[in-house]
Structure formats: C-alpha cells, structure tokens
Short mmCIF file of C-alpha atoms in Angstrom, two decimals:
data_model
loop_
_atom_site.label_atom_id
_atom_site.label_comp_id
_atom_site.label_asym_id
_atom_site.label_seq_id
_atom_site.Cartn_x
_atom_site.Cartn_y
_atom_site.Cartn_z
CA ASN Z 295 4.79 28.86 16.77
CA ALA Z 296 2.61 26.05 18.16
CA GLY Z 297 3.62 23.27 15.76
CA VAL Z 298 1.13 20.43 16.04
CA THR Z 299 -1.76 20.90 18.43
CA GLN Z 300 -4.04 18.04 19.60
CA THR Z 301 -7.29 18.27 21.49
CA PRO Z 302 -8.37 17.02 23.84
CA LYS Z 303 -5.39 15.89 25.93
CA PHE Z 304 -7.36 13.38 27.96
CA GLN Z 305 -10.72 11.65 27.43
CA VAL Z 306 -12.66 8.83 29.02
CA LEU Z 307 -15.40 7.16 26.98
CA LYS Z 308 -17.83 4.38 27.51
CA THR Z 309 -17.95 1.49 25.12
CA GLY Z 310 -20.05 2.35 22.11
CA GLN Z 311 -19.71 6.11 22.39
CA SER Z 312 -18.30 8.14 19.55
CA MET Z 313 -15.66 10.78 19.55
CA THR Z 314 -13.53 12.94 17.29
CA LEU Z 315 -9.89 13.73 18.06
CA GLN Z 316 -8.71 17.00 16.60
CA CYS Z 317 -5.32 17.91 15.20
CA ALA Z 318 -4.06 21.11 13.67
CA GLN Z 319 -0.63 22.17 12.40
CA ASP Z 320 0.69 25.62 11.61
CA MET Z 321 3.82 24.66 9.64
CA ASN Z 322 2.13 24.59 6.18
CA HIS Z 323 2.87 20.89 5.86
CA ASN Z 324 1.12 18.89 3.19
CA SER Z 325 1.26 15.50 4.94
CA MET Z 326 -0.42 14.56 8.17
CA TYR Z 327 -0.58 11.29 10.15
CA TRP Z 328 -2.44 9.62 12.96
CA TYR Z 329 -0.68 7.03 15.15
CA ARG Z 330 -1.60 5.05 18.18
CA GLN Z 331 0.93 4.11 20.87
CA ASP Z 332 0.39 1.12 23.10
CA PRO Z 333 2.75 -0.14 25.81
CA GLY Z 334 5.52 -2.26 24.26
CA MET Z 335 4.18 -1.75 20.74
CA GLY Z 336 5.83 1.40 19.56
CA LEU Z 337 3.81 3.65 17.27
CA ARG Z 338 1.48 2.22 14.69
CA LEU Z 339 0.08 4.21 11.78
CA ILE Z 340 -3.72 4.40 11.66
CA TYR Z 341 -4.33 6.73 8.71
CA TYR Z 342 -2.38 9.36 6.85
CA SER Z 343 -3.10 12.18 4.42
CA ALA Z 344 -0.38 12.85 1.87
CA SER Z 345 -2.06 16.12 0.83
CA GLU Z 346 -5.25 18.06 1.27
CA GLY Z 347 -8.14 16.09 -0.09
CA THR Z 348 -6.50 12.63 0.15
CA THR Z 349 -6.46 10.05 2.88
CA ASP Z 350 -5.10 6.49 3.02
CA LYS Z 351 -5.19 3.63 5.43
CA GLY Z 352 -2.17 2.77 7.51
CA GLU Z 353 -1.31 -0.34 9.44
CA VAL Z 354 -4.28 -0.42 11.89
CA PRO Z 355 -7.26 1.49 10.36
CA ASN Z 356 -10.12 -0.71 11.56
CA GLY Z 357 -12.55 1.13 13.80
CA TYR Z 358 -11.43 4.56 12.75
CA ASN Z 359 -12.27 7.19 10.18
CA VAL Z 360 -10.44 10.40 9.28
CA SER Z 361 -11.20 13.72 7.68
CA ARG Z 362 -8.71 16.11 6.16
CA LEU Z 363 -10.71 19.21 6.74
CA ASN Z 364 -8.22 21.58 5.12
CA LYS Z 365 -4.44 21.86 4.87
CA ARG Z 366 -4.10 22.58 8.60
CA GLU Z 367 -6.55 20.15 10.16
CA PHE Z 368 -6.80 16.35 10.24
CA SER Z 369 -9.32 14.72 12.53
CA LEU Z 370 -9.65 11.07 13.71
CA ARG Z 371 -13.09 9.69 14.53
CA LEU Z 372 -14.04 6.68 16.57
CA GLU Z 373 -17.61 5.83 15.62
CA SER Z 374 -18.24 3.17 18.26
CA ALA Z 375 -15.46 3.07 20.81
CA ALA Z 376 -14.17 -0.32 22.07
CA PRO Z 377 -11.88 -1.05 25.00
CA SER Z 378 -9.23 -2.23 22.55
CA GLN Z 379 -9.02 1.39 21.34
CA THR Z 380 -7.69 2.53 24.70
CA SER Z 381 -4.38 4.08 23.78
CA VAL Z 382 -2.44 7.25 23.33
CA TYR Z 383 -3.08 8.86 19.98
CA PHE Z 384 -0.52 11.02 18.27
CA CYS Z 385 -0.91 13.33 15.31
CA ALA Z 386 2.09 14.29 13.20
CA SER Z 387 2.81 16.36 10.11
CA SER Z 388 5.63 16.61 7.61
CA ASP Z 389 6.63 18.26 4.40
CA THR Z 390 5.89 16.21 1.31
CA LEU Z 391 9.46 16.37 0.11
CA SER Z 392 11.56 13.26 0.57
CA ASN Z 393 13.76 12.89 3.63
CA GLN Z 394 11.77 15.15 5.89
CA PRO Z 395 11.12 14.52 9.62
CA GLN Z 396 7.70 14.30 11.17
CA HIS Z 397 6.58 16.75 13.83
CA PHE Z 398 4.40 15.38 16.57
CA GLY Z 399 1.76 16.71 18.89
CA ASP Z 400 1.73 15.82 22.59
CA GLY Z 401 -0.96 13.22 22.21
CA THR Z 402 -4.51 12.43 23.36
CA ARG Z 403 -4.74 9.88 26.14
CA LEU Z 404 -7.97 7.96 25.53
CA SER Z 405 -9.48 5.46 27.93
CA ILE Z 406 -12.56 3.38 26.96
CA LEU Z 407 -14.43 1.67 29.72
CA SER P 359 5.72 -3.11 6.10
CA GLN P 360 9.26 -2.58 7.32
CA GLN P 361 9.75 -2.01 10.99
CA GLY P 362 12.65 -0.87 13.10
CA GLU P 363 13.53 -2.97 16.11
CA GLU P 364 15.66 -1.48 18.84
CA ASP P 365 18.07 -3.38 21.05
CA PRO P 366 18.39 -3.21 24.04
CA GLN P 367 14.96 -2.33 25.33
CA ALA P 368 16.02 -0.63 28.54
CA LEU P 369 19.30 0.99 29.54
CA SER P 370 20.33 2.48 32.85
CA ILE P 371 23.60 4.48 32.95
CA GLN P 372 25.42 6.95 35.09
CA GLU P 373 25.61 10.63 34.10
CA GLY P 374 28.65 11.23 31.93
CA GLU P 375 28.68 7.73 30.44
CA ASN P 376 27.86 6.98 26.80
CA ALA P 377 24.62 5.28 25.73
CA THR P 378 24.35 3.15 22.63
CA MET P 379 21.17 1.83 21.13
CA ASN P 380 20.78 -0.37 18.04
CA CYS P 381 18.03 -0.71 15.48
CA SER P 382 17.53 -3.25 12.79
CA TYR P 383 15.09 -3.28 9.90
CA LYS P 384 14.00 -5.70 7.23
CA THR P 385 13.57 -4.05 3.85
CA SER P 386 15.20 -1.34 1.74
CA ILE P 387 14.85 2.19 3.10
CA ASN P 388 15.08 5.74 1.90
CA ASN P 389 16.12 7.03 5.32
CA LEU P 390 16.23 6.12 8.95
CA GLN P 391 15.32 8.54 11.70
CA TRP P 392 15.72 8.64 15.50
CA TYR P 393 13.18 10.26 17.80
CA ARG P 394 13.15 10.96 21.52
CA GLN P 395 10.05 10.87 23.72
CA ASN P 396 9.98 12.27 27.20
CA SER P 397 7.41 10.90 29.59
CA GLY P 398 3.90 12.07 28.73
CA ARG P 399 5.01 14.03 25.66
CA GLY P 400 5.12 13.62 21.92
CA LEU P 401 8.05 12.42 19.88
CA VAL P 402 10.82 14.87 19.02
CA HIS P 403 12.97 14.37 15.96
CA LEU P 404 16.64 13.95 16.70
CA ILE P 405 18.42 13.00 13.52
CA LEU P 406 17.78 11.68 9.97
CA ILE P 407 20.32 9.60 8.08
CA ARG P 408 19.81 8.89 4.40
CA SER P 409 20.36 5.48 2.84
CA ASN P 410 23.50 6.72 1.06
CA GLU P 411 25.08 8.03 4.29
CA ARG P 412 27.06 5.95 6.74
CA GLU P 413 27.48 8.27 9.67
CA LYS P 414 25.98 11.50 10.95
CA HIS P 415 26.57 13.74 13.93
CA SER P 416 24.44 16.28 15.71
CA GLY P 417 25.83 17.70 18.96
CA ARG P 418 26.33 14.77 21.32
CA LEU P 419 24.51 12.36 19.00
CA ARG P 420 26.19 10.04 16.56
CA VAL P 421 24.19 7.84 14.22
CA THR P 422 25.59 5.14 12.01
CA LEU P 423 23.82 3.22 9.21
CA ASP P 424 24.88 -0.09 7.73
CA THR P 425 22.55 -0.85 4.86
CA SER P 426 24.28 -4.16 4.12
CA LYS P 427 23.37 -5.35 7.63
CA LYS P 428 20.11 -3.36 7.71
CA SER P 429 21.05 -1.83 11.05
CA SER P 430 21.65 1.48 12.71
CA SER P 431 23.05 2.70 16.01
CA LEU P 432 22.49 5.82 18.06
CA LEU P 433 25.27 6.91 20.39
CA ILE P 434 24.64 9.54 22.98
CA THR P 435 27.99 10.77 24.44
CA ALA P 436 28.50 12.30 27.87
CA SER P 437 24.95 11.55 28.93
CA ARG P 438 22.97 13.95 31.13
CA ALA P 439 19.99 13.40 33.41
CA ALA P 440 17.93 15.31 30.85
CA ASP P 441 18.64 12.53 28.30
CA THR P 442 16.36 10.24 30.29
CA ALA P 443 13.69 9.34 27.75
CA SER P 444 12.51 6.71 25.34
CA TYR P 445 14.28 6.59 21.98
CA PHE P 446 12.70 5.29 18.83
CA CYS P 447 14.06 4.47 15.41
CA ALA P 448 11.85 4.78 12.40
CA THR P 449 12.33 3.87 8.76
CA ALA P 450 10.98 5.51 5.66
CA ALA P 451 10.59 3.62 2.42
CA PHE P 452 11.16 4.96 -1.06
CA TYR P 453 7.92 6.30 -2.57
CA GLY P 454 6.19 5.94 0.80
CA ASN P 455 4.87 9.44 1.21
CA ASN P 456 7.23 9.91 4.14
CA ARG P 457 5.31 7.23 6.11
CA LEU P 458 7.40 5.88 8.98
CA ALA P 459 7.56 2.42 10.51
CA PHE P 460 8.57 2.70 14.16
CA GLY P 461 10.40 0.30 16.38
CA LYS P 462 9.29 -0.49 19.93
CA GLY P 463 11.69 1.96 21.55
CA ASN P 464 14.50 1.99 24.04
CA GLN P 465 14.00 3.39 27.52
CA VAL P 466 17.15 5.15 28.72
CA VAL P 467 17.56 6.25 32.34
CA VAL P 468 20.51 8.49 33.18
CA ILE P 469 21.29 8.51 36.90
CA PRO P 470 22.66 11.77 38.18
#
C-alpha cells in the first residue's frame, strides 16, 4: 500500500520554465491538497480538491494551477517558474468525512534558478 | 485563516526525558492535529483531538486541548532518539473541507 506518491522527488528549473508536479493516492480518498513548505514558514496550502471535479484556491495560489485528473490523481503546474517558488511541495489526501487526518507524500524538492 | 503557532521553536533533550510542545490558535476549531516530520520526509499524522475533547493519549503521546485559551500541548514521555523530528500542530475549521492551517513547527532533538 503506497499511500500518497509524488513525482519527481527533486527538480531544478530555470526561471520561466514550466513544470507539472504529479501526485497519486491509493486510499480512495475524496479530498486532495497541495502545500508548499519553506524554512520557518510551516506548510501553506496552495490548492485543494474536495472531490473529483472540484478545485479551490488555498492560502498561496498565485503562480500555480491544478488539475484533478481523476479520484486518484491531483497535479500541480507551474506555468512560468520564478525563484520565489523554490520550495518543497507536499501533496496530501484525506477522507471527506469530518475529523479525518491527512496523509502526506514525501515531497518534491524544487529549485528554480 | 486560523493558524497554529508552536512554542518553543526548538528543543534539545536527553533520551528518557519528557518533551512538551505548545500550540495556540486564533479562531474556533473543529479539531486540532499533531504531525511529525522526519528530516527529508513527509508529515506523519500522530493524533487528532476534537474540539469537545480535553485530553487524548496514544502510546507515549499525550495531547491536551483548552478551547477557552485556544491552546494545545503535546507531551512525549520517555523520549527516544527516534523521536528526533519536527512536530507541527494544525487546526481544522468547521465546514472547512478538512483543510488544515499549520503552525511553524517545533524541532526536537533527542540526545542518546
């Protein structure tokens, strides 16, 4: 049982390049989330998807787009990468029911030069 | 949006000692959760305490919640070197689609 799988694990981009971060979960969860983690900042929510076919902005959505491809997969796209988007990106999933924990992948470490 | 804030930020203790971390938040919550993050890894859920609960235990973990003070504490008893990690509190609002607002985290180092 893999849980939440993120690809790639590491990536280096040049400013202006585009990239899609992939996330898949095998726990049949309805809800999926994308966070970024910066030193001293904790985790900040970028986008989330409460169920298949819906997406909503989180705390820091500017510069990102998402696609909920199906129930299992939720991708995050950087259309024109900027150095300020250098961060560690985490995908998570959870059941829709109230009072449920989130399950996290191991992250994608993204550097933008 | 509500946000957990942990205190202290960094803690260094000897193996066998207890470690206590605190978290405060600003608005009403549905539940509060604690997560652990080992270096280079994702977050792992430790324990969830609902707004109508005051204390919860899981193994060597004890969590308290004081909704009147909008604060929570995580106690790790008889710490082990393997407990070395960052610990985050996160709050979930009512009707928030299980979205979480995370604090900045506590780094705990357990010295063997």
